[in-house]
């Protein structure tokens, strides 16, 4: 339902078609009379016969005024038996209202959260919503993702930038014959309580196993694309007909993290989005003159948009060691700046920018069918808006050079660091300090944590899995022995029954050991269970640690809303950094 399709003039600013309804306090789409208006959902009461009596459904305007309120309508009002009453202040009268200046209209748009949220607010927004929905391209990923979007749960969105040369002016970027590989990939995790989010970049040259992938064909049939072992991650998309669902399955295989949805964009997305917000602020430590990407920037701060913005995120020869890992850092800084610009008051109070942003975002995106309507995309945007920028963490999968290569061209996950990163995301643990809500323990329970503590080397404990993910007992044991210094620990297998909460059982004479282990694991006094002494396989007295369903991963404290990750580079969306 674009402007031309409805008979409107080409030079009509879409922002000028949104009018504040004083009765509802919401914006509605009002179209010129040159084309018939589509019906708006919801009941509409007929105008009263007495044209001089306001209808309660009109918010105070008369029936005749209601029929002629649209500016530019050429039909004169009906004759009235008596002089018309003056319209109430702020109401639409019989005469066409004077067009508000853009400055005044901008003030009326304050309080909007995102382009989607503002543009589809009110009943009249239905028309524009349907237009935006026609912009979005969808892909059915089947069982690779979730069948719906849920507002009250944590969610993971795989954001993919392809290197396919689609769109005018993109001939100089990416591979000339590329079918659209996963050139830039970010797994965005949004916490259940919306207190934090994590954007995890996956290097395109990281070696992974791509599983067999079921893809939907245009005729409705399915085809299984065979998997491959020990190949670059970027081949999980495009090659041999692999769709975004294949990339989602590959992420699950490589990290254990289940992506629920995906959003994919090509080169044009960067150009159109940055143009829609009138440019994005970037900073470079040194002047850039890269003949390959045609990026020229002076040292310090600059504003980039369109072709220049695309060159900024694509260049690999202007920063660091000219590799993909350094380019990822620059892209993360750019995304942080774009987020700040999109959520700024300068953007949110401008109807014109919001319309441009909504058009650019929907036209640039390909998403999974579950979030393929604008109403759901609006819900996703509103949930993302709840996360404070200071708690949106950017980081990259920790990697090391591929040991099987003489010439280092690819990387592999760092097994000493990556698993904990993955566990924290799986268990919804923040990488930043966030406030946590918890009840105070009773004094008697809290007292269990007070007193002397044994040295970790003197702590003797057996670890049971009582409802945590498979392999958790061994992972926790490895952490205790190699990083926490609890060398007298052992894996005792599965517990007799699953438990909701992790517990530590100990005899009275093991209290000092229990307090030491509770401090290491972040156990509350309520998790400590005084009881009978048990013996291990060697006949020695030992405590019993039972990992429950609340277990958050090896090395992650159970009482923490956030945890200290391994030594990895990370930034947050509120930081203004200069690329080097």
Coordinates of C-alpha atoms in Angstrom, one line a residue:
X1 CA 0.0 0.0 0.0
X2 CA 2.6 2.5 -1.1
X3 CA 1.8 6.1 -1.9
X4 CA 1.8 5.7 -5.7
X5 CA -0.3 2.5 -5.5
X6 CA -3.0 4.5 -3.6
X7 CA -3.1 7.4 -6.1
X8 CA -1.1 9.8 -3.9
X9 CA 1.3 12.3 -5.3
X10 CA 5.0 11.3 -5.6
X11 CA 6.1 14.2 -3.5
X12 CA 4.0 13.5 -0.5
X13 CA 6.1 13.1 2.7
X14 CA 4.8 10.0 4.5
X15 CA 5.4 11.7 7.8
X16 CA 2.8 14.4 6.9
X17 CA 0.1 11.7 6.5
X18 CA 0.2 10.9 10.3
X19 CA -2.2 13.0 12.4
X20 CA -2.7 13.0 16.1
X21 CA -6.1 11.8 17.2
X22 CA -7.0 14.0 20.2
X23 CA -9.6 11.4 21.3
X24 CA -7.2 8.5 21.6
X25 CA -3.9 10.4 22.0
X26 CA -2.4 8.2 19.2
X27 CA -1.3 8.9 15.7
X28 CA -3.4 7.7 12.8
X29 CA -2.8 7.5 9.0
X30 CA -4.9 10.0 7.2
X31 CA -4.9 9.7 3.4
X32 CA -5.8 12.4 0.8
X33 CA -9.3 12.2 -0.8
X34 CA -7.8 11.5 -4.3
X35 CA -8.0 7.8 -3.5
X36 CA -10.6 5.8 -1.6
X37 CA -9.5 4.9 1.9
X38 CA -9.3 1.3 2.9
X39 CA -11.5 0.3 5.7
X40 CA -10.0 0.5 9.2
X41 CA -10.6 -2.5 11.5
X42 CA -13.0 -2.0 14.4
X43 CA -16.6 -0.9 14.6
X44 CA -17.6 2.6 13.5
X45 CA -20.8 4.3 14.8
X46 CA -23.0 6.2 12.4
X47 CA -23.1 10.0 12.6
X48 CA -26.1 11.4 14.5
X49 CA -29.0 12.7 12.5
X50 CA -28.9 16.0 14.4
X51 CA -25.8 17.5 12.7
X52 CA -25.5 20.1 15.4
X53 CA -25.0 17.5 18.2
X54 CA -21.5 16.1 18.7
X55 CA -21.3 12.3 18.6
X56 CA -19.4 10.7 21.5
X57 CA -17.5 8.7 18.9
X58 CA -16.3 11.9 17.2
X59 CA -14.5 13.3 20.2
X60 CA -16.6 16.4 20.0
X61 CA -16.8 17.1 16.3
X62 CA -20.0 17.2 14.4
X63 CA -21.1 14.6 11.8
X64 CA -20.6 17.1 9.0
X65 CA -17.2 18.2 10.3
X66 CA -16.2 14.6 10.6
X67 CA -17.0 14.0 6.9
X68 CA -15.0 17.0 5.7
X69 CA -12.1 17.0 8.1
X70 CA -9.4 15.7 5.8
X71 CA -7.3 18.6 4.4
X72 CA -7.7 19.1 0.7
X73 CA -11.2 17.6 0.4
X74 CA -13.2 19.4 -2.2
X75 CA -16.7 18.5 -1.1
X76 CA -18.5 21.3 0.7
X77 CA -20.2 20.6 4.1
X78 CA -23.9 20.0 4.3
X79 CA -26.2 22.9 5.1
X80 CA -26.9 23.3 8.8
X81 CA -30.2 24.6 10.4
X82 CA -28.2 26.7 12.8
X83 CA -24.8 28.3 13.0
X84 CA -22.1 25.7 13.6
X85 CA -20.5 25.6 17.0
X86 CA -16.9 26.5 17.3
X87 CA -14.8 23.4 17.5
X88 CA -13.2 22.7 20.8
X89 CA -9.5 23.7 21.1
X90 CA -7.3 21.0 19.6
X91 CA -10.3 19.4 17.7
X92 CA -10.6 19.1 14.0
X93 CA -13.3 21.5 12.7
X94 CA -15.2 21.9 9.5
X95 CA -12.4 23.9 7.9
X96 CA -9.2 22.1 6.9
X97 CA -6.7 22.5 9.7
X98 CA -3.6 24.4 9.0
X99 CA -0.6 22.2 8.4
X100 CA 1.6 22.1 11.5
X101 CA 5.2 22.9 11.1
X102 CA 7.6 20.0 11.2
X103 CA 9.1 21.4 14.3
X104 CA 5.8 21.3 16.1
X105 CA 4.9 17.8 14.8
X106 CA 8.2 16.5 16.0
X107 CA 7.4 17.5 19.5
X108 CA 4.2 15.4 19.3
X109 CA 6.2 12.3 18.5
X110 CA 8.2 12.2 21.7
X111 CA 7.9 9.1 23.8
X112 CA 8.2 6.7 20.8
X113 CA 10.4 3.8 21.3
X114 CA 11.2 2.5 17.8
X115 CA 10.2 3.2 14.3
X116 CA 7.9 0.2 14.3
X117 CA 6.3 1.1 17.6
X118 CA 5.5 4.6 16.7
X119 CA 4.5 4.1 13.1
X120 CA 2.0 1.3 13.8
X121 CA 0.5 2.9 17.0
X122 CA -3.3 3.5 16.8
X123 CA -5.9 2.0 14.5
X124 CA -4.9 4.1 11.5
X125 CA -1.4 2.6 11.6
X126 CA -2.8 -0.6 10.3
X127 CA -2.6 0.6 6.7
X128 CA 1.1 1.5 7.0
X129 CA 1.8 -1.7 8.9
X130 CA 0.5 -3.7 6.0
X131 CA 2.7 -1.7 3.6
X132 CA 5.8 -2.4 5.8
X133 CA 4.9 -6.0 6.0
X134 CA 5.1 -6.3 2.2
X135 CA 8.7 -5.1 2.4
X136 CA 9.9 -8.0 4.5
X137 CA 11.3 -11.2 2.9
X138 CA 10.8 -14.4 4.9
X139 CA 12.4 -17.8 4.9
X140 CA 10.9 -21.0 6.5
X141 CA 13.7 -22.5 8.6
X142 CA 11.5 -25.3 10.0
X143 CA 12.9 -27.0 13.1
X144 CA 16.1 -24.9 13.0
X145 CA 14.4 -22.1 14.9
X146 CA 11.4 -21.4 17.1
X147 CA 7.8 -21.4 15.8
X148 CA 6.9 -18.2 17.6
X149 CA 8.3 -15.2 19.4
X150 CA 7.7 -15.0 23.2
X151 CA 7.9 -11.8 25.1
X152 CA 8.4 -13.3 28.5
X153 CA 11.4 -15.5 27.7
X154 CA 15.1 -15.1 26.8
X155 CA 15.7 -15.2 23.0
X156 CA 18.6 -15.6 20.6
X157 CA 18.6 -14.0 17.2
X158 CA 21.3 -14.9 14.6
X159 CA 22.1 -11.7 12.7
X160 CA 23.8 -12.4 9.3
X161 CA 25.4 -10.1 6.9
X162 CA 26.0 -11.7 3.5
X163 CA 28.7 -11.0 0.9
X164 CA 26.3 -11.4 -2.1
X165 CA 26.6 -8.5 -4.6
X166 CA 23.0 -7.5 -4.7
X167 CA 21.8 -4.0 -5.2
X168 CA 23.1 -1.1 -7.2
X169 CA 26.6 0.0 -6.6
X170 CA 27.8 -3.1 -4.8
X171 CA 30.0 -4.6 -7.5
X172 CA 33.2 -3.6 -5.7
X173 CA 32.3 -5.5 -2.5
X174 CA 32.6 -9.2 -1.6
X175 CA 33.2 -12.1 -3.9
X176 CA 32.2 -11.6 -7.6
X177 CA 30.7 -15.0 -7.8
X178 CA 29.5 -15.4 -4.2
X179 CA 26.2 -17.1 -3.6
X180 CA 25.8 -15.2 -0.3
X181 CA 28.1 -16.6 2.4
X182 CA 27.8 -15.7 6.1
X183 CA 30.4 -12.9 5.9
X184 CA 29.4 -11.2 9.2
X185 CA 27.6 -13.2 11.9
X186 CA 26.5 -12.0 15.3
X187 CA 24.5 -14.1 17.8
X188 CA 22.4 -11.7 19.8
X189 CA 21.2 -13.1 23.2
X190 CA 18.6 -11.0 25.1
X191 CA 18.2 -11.9 28.8
X192 CA 14.8 -13.1 30.1
X193 CA 14.5 -10.1 32.5
X194 CA 15.7 -7.7 29.7
X195 CA 18.4 -6.4 32.1
X196 CA 21.2 -7.2 29.6
X197 CA 22.1 -8.6 26.2
X198 CA 25.1 -10.2 24.6
X199 CA 26.2 -9.8 20.9
X200 CA 28.6 -12.6 20.2
X201 CA 30.5 -12.3 16.9
X202 CA 31.4 -15.6 15.1
X203 CA 34.5 -15.3 12.9
X204 CA 33.8 -16.2 9.3
X205 CA 37.0 -18.2 9.2
X206 CA 36.4 -20.3 12.3
X207 CA 36.6 -24.0 11.6
X208 CA 33.3 -25.9 12.4
X209 CA 31.3 -28.9 11.5
X210 CA 28.2 -28.1 9.3
X211 CA 25.4 -30.6 10.0
X212 CA 23.0 -32.0 7.5
X213 CA 20.4 -29.4 6.8
X214 CA 16.8 -29.6 5.8
X215 CA 15.9 -26.7 3.5
X216 CA 12.5 -25.7 2.1
X217 CA 12.2 -25.3 -1.7
X218 CA 10.1 -22.9 -3.6
X219 CA 7.6 -25.6 -4.6
X220 CA 7.0 -26.5 -0.9
X221 CA 9.2 -29.6 -0.9
X222 CA 12.2 -30.2 1.3
X223 CA 15.7 -31.1 0.4
X224 CA 18.5 -32.3 2.7
X225 CA 21.8 -30.6 2.1
X226 CA 24.7 -32.9 3.2
X227 CA 26.9 -31.5 6.0
X228 CA 30.6 -31.0 6.0
X229 CA 33.3 -31.4 8.6
X230 CA 36.2 -29.0 9.4
X231 CA 35.2 -26.2 7.1
X232 CA 34.9 -22.4 7.5
X233 CA 31.8 -21.2 9.2
X234 CA 30.9 -18.8 6.4
X235 CA 30.1 -21.8 4.2
X236 CA 27.1 -22.6 6.4
X237 CA 25.1 -20.2 4.3
X238 CA 24.7 -20.0 0.5
X239 CA 26.9 -22.9 -0.6
X240 CA 25.1 -25.9 -2.1
X241 CA 21.7 -24.2 -1.4
X242 CA 22.2 -23.8 2.3
X243 CA 19.8 -21.3 3.8
X244 CA 19.8 -19.3 7.1
X245 CA 18.4 -22.4 8.8
X246 CA 21.7 -24.2 8.0
X247 CA 23.7 -21.4 9.6
X248 CA 21.4 -21.6 12.7
X249 CA 22.0 -25.4 12.9
X250 CA 25.8 -24.8 12.6
X251 CA 25.8 -22.3 15.4
X252 CA 23.9 -24.8 17.6
X253 CA 26.5 -27.6 16.7
X254 CA 29.5 -25.4 17.3
X255 CA 28.4 -23.6 20.5
X256 CA 25.5 -25.5 22.0
X257 CA 23.4 -22.2 21.8
X258 CA 20.1 -22.5 20.1
X259 CA 19.2 -19.6 17.8
X260 CA 15.5 -19.0 17.9
X261 CA 15.2 -16.6 15.0
X262 CA 17.4 -15.0 12.3
X263 CA 17.7 -11.6 10.6
X264 CA 19.8 -11.4 7.4
X265 CA 20.8 -8.4 5.4
X266 CA 23.0 -7.6 2.4
X267 CA 25.3 -4.7 1.6
X268 CA 22.4 -2.3 1.0
X269 CA 21.2 -2.6 4.6
X270 CA 24.2 -0.7 5.9
X271 CA 23.8 2.0 3.3
X272 CA 20.1 2.5 3.7
X273 CA 20.0 2.3 7.5
X274 CA 22.8 4.8 8.0
X275 CA 21.2 7.2 5.4
X276 CA 17.8 6.9 7.2
X277 CA 19.3 8.2 10.4
X278 CA 21.4 10.9 8.7
X279 CA 24.7 9.2 9.3
X280 CA 26.5 7.3 12.1
X281 CA 29.4 8.8 14.2
X282 CA 32.7 6.8 14.0
X283 CA 36.2 7.5 15.3
X284 CA 39.6 6.4 14.0
X285 CA 42.9 6.8 15.8
X286 CA 44.8 7.4 12.5
X287 CA 43.8 8.9 9.2
X288 CA 42.5 6.2 6.8
X289 CA 43.1 6.1 3.0
X290 CA 42.3 2.6 1.8
X291 CA 42.3 2.3 -2.0
X292 CA 40.7 -1.2 -1.9
X293 CA 37.6 -0.1 -0.1
X294 CA 37.8 3.6 -1.1
X295 CA 37.5 4.6 2.5
X296 CA 39.0 8.0 3.3
X297 CA 38.7 9.4 6.8
X298 CA 40.7 11.9 8.8
X299 CA 42.0 11.0 12.3
X300 CA 39.4 11.5 15.0
X301 CA 35.6 11.6 14.7
X302 CA 33.6 11.6 11.5
X303 CA 30.1 10.9 10.4
X304 CA 29.6 8.2 7.7
X305 CA 26.5 7.1 5.8
X306 CA 25.7 5.2 2.6
X307 CA 28.7 4.0 0.5
X308 CA 31.1 5.4 3.1
X309 CA 29.5 3.6 5.9
X310 CA 29.6 0.3 4.0
X311 CA 33.3 0.9 3.2
X312 CA 33.9 1.5 6.9
X313 CA 32.5 -1.9 8.0
X314 CA 33.9 -3.8 5.0
X315 CA 37.5 -2.6 5.0
X316 CA 40.1 -5.1 6.4
X317 CA 43.2 -3.1 5.4
X318 CA 42.8 0.0 7.5
X319 CA 42.9 -1.4 11.0
X320 CA 45.0 -3.8 13.1
X321 CA 46.7 -6.6 11.3
X322 CA 44.3 -6.3 8.4
X323 CA 42.6 -9.6 9.4
X324 CA 38.9 -10.5 9.9
X325 CA 39.2 -10.5 13.8
X326 CA 40.3 -6.8 13.8
X327 CA 37.5 -6.0 11.3
X328 CA 35.0 -7.6 13.7
X329 CA 36.1 -5.2 16.5
X330 CA 35.5 -2.2 14.2
X331 CA 32.1 -3.6 13.2
X332 CA 31.1 -4.0 16.8
X333 CA 32.1 -0.4 17.5
X334 CA 30.1 0.7 14.5
X335 CA 27.0 -1.2 15.6
X336 CA 27.2 0.3 19.1
X337 CA 27.2 3.8 17.5
X338 CA 24.3 2.9 15.2
X339 CA 22.3 1.6 18.2
X340 CA 22.9 4.9 20.0
X341 CA 21.9 6.9 16.9
X342 CA 18.7 4.9 16.4
X343 CA 17.6 5.3 20.0
X344 CA 18.6 9.0 20.2
X345 CA 15.9 11.7 20.8
X346 CA 17.0 13.3 17.5
X347 CA 15.8 10.2 15.7
X348 CA 12.8 9.3 17.8
X349 CA 11.2 12.8 17.7
X350 CA 11.5 13.0 13.9
X351 CA 8.6 11.6 11.9
X352 CA 10.6 11.8 8.7
X353 CA 13.5 9.8 10.1
X354 CA 11.2 7.2 11.7
X355 CA 9.4 6.6 8.4
X356 CA 12.8 6.3 6.5
X357 CA 14.1 4.0 9.2
X358 CA 11.1 1.7 9.1
X359 CA 11.2 1.6 5.3
X360 CA 14.9 0.9 5.2
X361 CA 14.8 -1.7 8.0
X362 CA 12.0 -3.7 6.5
X363 CA 13.3 -3.5 2.9
X364 CA 16.8 -4.6 4.0
X365 CA 15.7 -7.6 6.1
X366 CA 15.1 -11.3 5.4
X367 CA 13.8 -13.0 8.5
X368 CA 12.4 -16.4 9.5
X369 CA 8.7 -16.9 9.1
X370 CA 8.0 -16.8 12.8
X371 CA 8.8 -13.1 13.0
X372 CA 8.0 -12.3 9.5
X373 CA 5.1 -9.9 10.2
X374 CA 5.7 -6.3 11.2
X375 CA 3.7 -6.7 14.4
X376 CA 6.1 -9.3 15.7
X377 CA 9.1 -7.3 14.5
X378 CA 7.7 -4.4 16.5
X379 CA 7.5 -6.6 19.5
X380 CA 11.1 -7.7 19.1
X381 CA 12.2 -4.0 18.8
X382 CA 10.3 -3.0 21.9
X383 CA 11.9 -5.9 23.9
X384 CA 15.3 -4.9 22.7
X385 CA 14.6 -1.3 23.7
X386 CA 14.2 -2.4 27.3
X387 CA 17.9 -3.3 27.6
X388 CA 20.2 -0.5 28.8
X389 CA 23.0 0.2 26.3
X390 CA 25.6 -0.1 29.1
X391 CA 24.5 -3.7 29.5
X392 CA 24.7 -4.7 25.8
X393 CA 28.0 -6.5 25.6
X394 CA 29.9 -7.0 22.3
X395 CA 32.5 -9.9 22.3
X396 CA 33.9 -12.5 19.9
X397 CA 34.2 -16.2 20.2
X398 CA 37.7 -16.8 21.7
X399 CA 39.8 -18.4 19.0
X400 CA 43.4 -19.6 18.3
X401 CA 45.2 -20.2 15.1
X402 CA 44.3 -23.5 13.4
X403 CA 47.1 -25.8 14.5
X404 CA 46.8 -28.0 11.4
X405 CA 47.8 -25.2 9.0
X406 CA 51.3 -24.1 8.2
X407 CA 50.0 -20.8 6.7
X408 CA 47.6 -19.4 9.2
X409 CA 44.4 -18.6 7.4
X410 CA 41.7 -20.1 9.7
X411 CA 41.1 -20.2 13.4
X412 CA 39.5 -22.7 15.9
X413 CA 37.6 -22.1 19.1
X414 CA 39.8 -21.7 22.2
X415 CA 38.8 -24.7 24.3
X416 CA 40.2 -23.0 27.4
X417 CA 37.9 -20.0 27.1
X418 CA 35.0 -20.5 24.6
X419 CA 33.0 -23.1 26.6
X420 CA 32.5 -20.8 29.5
X421 CA 31.4 -18.0 27.2
X422 CA 28.9 -20.4 25.6
X423 CA 27.7 -21.6 29.0
X424 CA 27.1 -18.1 30.3
X425 CA 24.9 -17.3 27.3
X426 CA 23.0 -20.6 27.5
X427 CA 22.3 -20.0 31.2
X428 CA 21.3 -16.4 30.7
X429 CA 24.2 -14.9 32.7
X430 CA 25.2 -11.3 32.0
X431 CA 28.7 -10.2 31.1
X432 CA 28.1 -6.9 32.9
X433 CA 27.2 -6.0 36.4
X434 CA 23.4 -6.0 36.7
X435 CA 21.1 -5.5 39.7
X436 CA 19.6 -8.6 41.0
X437 CA 16.5 -9.1 43.1
X438 CA 16.7 -11.6 45.9
X439 CA 15.1 -12.1 49.3
X440 CA 17.2 -11.9 52.4
X441 CA 18.0 -15.2 53.9
X442 CA 16.9 -15.9 57.5
X443 CA 19.6 -15.2 60.0
X444 CA 20.0 -18.9 60.9
X445 CA 20.5 -19.9 57.3
X446 CA 22.9 -17.0 56.5
X447 CA 24.9 -18.0 59.6
X448 CA 26.1 -21.2 57.8
X449 CA 28.3 -19.0 55.7
X450 CA 30.0 -17.4 58.7
X451 CA 33.1 -18.9 60.3
X452 CA 36.5 -20.3 59.3
X453 CA 37.1 -21.7 55.9
X454 CA 39.4 -24.5 54.9
X455 CA 42.0 -24.1 52.2
X456 CA 40.6 -25.3 48.8
X457 CA 43.3 -28.0 48.7
X458 CA 41.8 -29.5 51.9
X459 CA 38.2 -29.6 50.6
X460 CA 37.0 -33.0 49.7
X461 CA 33.8 -33.3 47.6
X462 CA 32.1 -35.6 45.2
X463 CA 30.0 -34.1 42.4
X464 CA 26.6 -35.5 41.3
X465 CA 24.4 -34.4 38.4
X466 CA 20.9 -33.9 39.6
X467 CA 19.2 -32.1 36.7
X468 CA 21.9 -30.0 35.1
X469 CA 22.7 -30.5 31.4
X470 CA 24.5 -33.7 30.5
X471 CA 28.2 -33.5 31.2
X472 CA 27.9 -30.8 33.8
X473 CA 29.3 -32.8 36.6
X474 CA 32.5 -33.5 34.7
X475 CA 32.8 -29.8 33.5
X476 CA 32.4 -28.6 37.1
X477 CA 34.9 -31.1 38.3
X478 CA 37.4 -29.9 35.8
X479 CA 36.9 -26.4 36.9
X480 CA 37.3 -27.3 40.6
X481 CA 40.5 -29.2 40.0
X482 CA 42.2 -27.0 37.5
X483 CA 41.1 -23.4 38.4
X484 CA 39.7 -23.5 41.9
X485 CA 42.4 -25.6 43.6
X486 CA 39.9 -28.2 44.9
X487 CA 42.0 -31.2 43.9
X488 CA 40.3 -33.7 46.3
X489 CA 37.2 -33.8 44.2
X490 CA 35.6 -36.6 42.1
X491 CA 32.8 -37.2 39.7
X492 CA 30.1 -39.4 41.3
X493 CA 27.8 -39.6 38.2
X494 CA 24.1 -39.0 38.3
X495 CA 22.0 -38.3 41.4
X496 CA 19.1 -40.7 42.3
X497 CA 16.6 -37.9 41.4
X498 CA 16.5 -34.5 39.8
X499 CA 16.5 -31.4 42.0
X500 CA 15.6 -27.8 41.2
X501 CA 18.3 -26.2 43.2
X502 CA 22.0 -27.1 43.7
X503 CA 22.8 -28.3 47.2
X504 CA 25.9 -29.1 49.2
X505 CA 25.5 -31.7 51.9
X506 CA 28.1 -32.0 54.7
X507 CA 28.7 -33.3 58.2
X508 CA 29.1 -30.9 61.1
X509 CA 32.8 -31.5 61.2
X510 CA 33.1 -30.5 57.5
X511 CA 31.5 -27.0 58.0
X512 CA 34.8 -25.2 57.4
X513 CA 35.2 -27.1 54.1
X514 CA 31.6 -26.4 53.2
X515 CA 32.0 -22.7 53.7
X516 CA 35.1 -22.7 51.5
X517 CA 33.3 -24.5 48.7
X518 CA 30.2 -22.3 49.1
X519 CA 32.4 -19.2 48.5
X520 CA 34.0 -20.7 45.4
X521 CA 30.6 -21.8 43.9
X522 CA 28.5 -18.9 45.1
X523 CA 26.2 -21.0 47.1
X524 CA 23.7 -19.4 49.5
X525 CA 23.2 -20.6 53.0
X526 CA 20.0 -22.1 52.0
X527 CA 21.9 -24.4 49.6
X528 CA 24.0 -25.8 52.4
X529 CA 22.5 -28.9 54.0
X530 CA 24.0 -30.1 57.3
X531 CA 23.6 -33.9 57.5
X532 CA 25.4 -37.2 57.9
X533 CA 28.9 -37.9 56.8
X534 CA 29.4 -40.0 53.7
X535 CA 32.5 -41.7 52.4
X536 CA 33.9 -41.8 48.9
X537 CA 35.3 -44.8 46.9
X538 CA 38.5 -44.7 49.0
X539 CA 36.6 -44.8 52.3
X540 CA 37.3 -41.2 53.2
X541 CA 34.7 -38.7 54.5
X542 CA 33.5 -36.4 51.8
X543 CA 30.8 -33.8 51.1
X544 CA 28.3 -34.2 48.3
X545 CA 27.6 -31.4 45.8
X546 CA 24.5 -32.1 43.7
X547 CA 24.1 -29.9 40.6
X548 CA 20.4 -28.9 40.1
X549 CA 18.5 -27.4 37.3
X550 CA 19.7 -24.0 38.4
X551 CA 23.3 -24.9 37.5
X552 CA 24.6 -22.1 35.3
X553 CA 27.8 -23.7 33.9
X554 CA 31.3 -24.5 35.1
X555 CA 32.9 -21.7 37.1
X556 CA 29.7 -19.5 37.1
X557 CA 28.7 -18.6 40.6
X558 CA 25.1 -19.7 41.4
X559 CA 24.2 -16.5 43.3
X560 CA 25.4 -14.2 40.5
X561 CA 23.3 -12.3 38.1
X562 CA 26.5 -11.6 36.3
X563 CA 29.8 -13.4 36.2
X564 CA 33.4 -12.6 35.4
X565 CA 34.1 -14.2 32.0
X566 CA 37.5 -15.5 30.8
X567 CA 40.1 -12.9 29.8
X568 CA 38.5 -11.8 26.5
X569 CA 38.1 -8.4 24.8
X570 CA 34.6 -7.0 25.2
X571 CA 32.9 -3.7 24.9
X572 CA 29.4 -2.3 25.6
X573 CA 27.0 -0.4 23.4
X574 CA 27.4 2.8 25.4
X575 CA 31.1 3.1 24.9
X576 CA 32.5 5.5 22.3
X577 CA 35.7 4.0 21.0
X578 CA 38.2 4.8 18.2
X579 CA 39.2 2.1 15.8
X580 CA 42.9 1.6 15.5

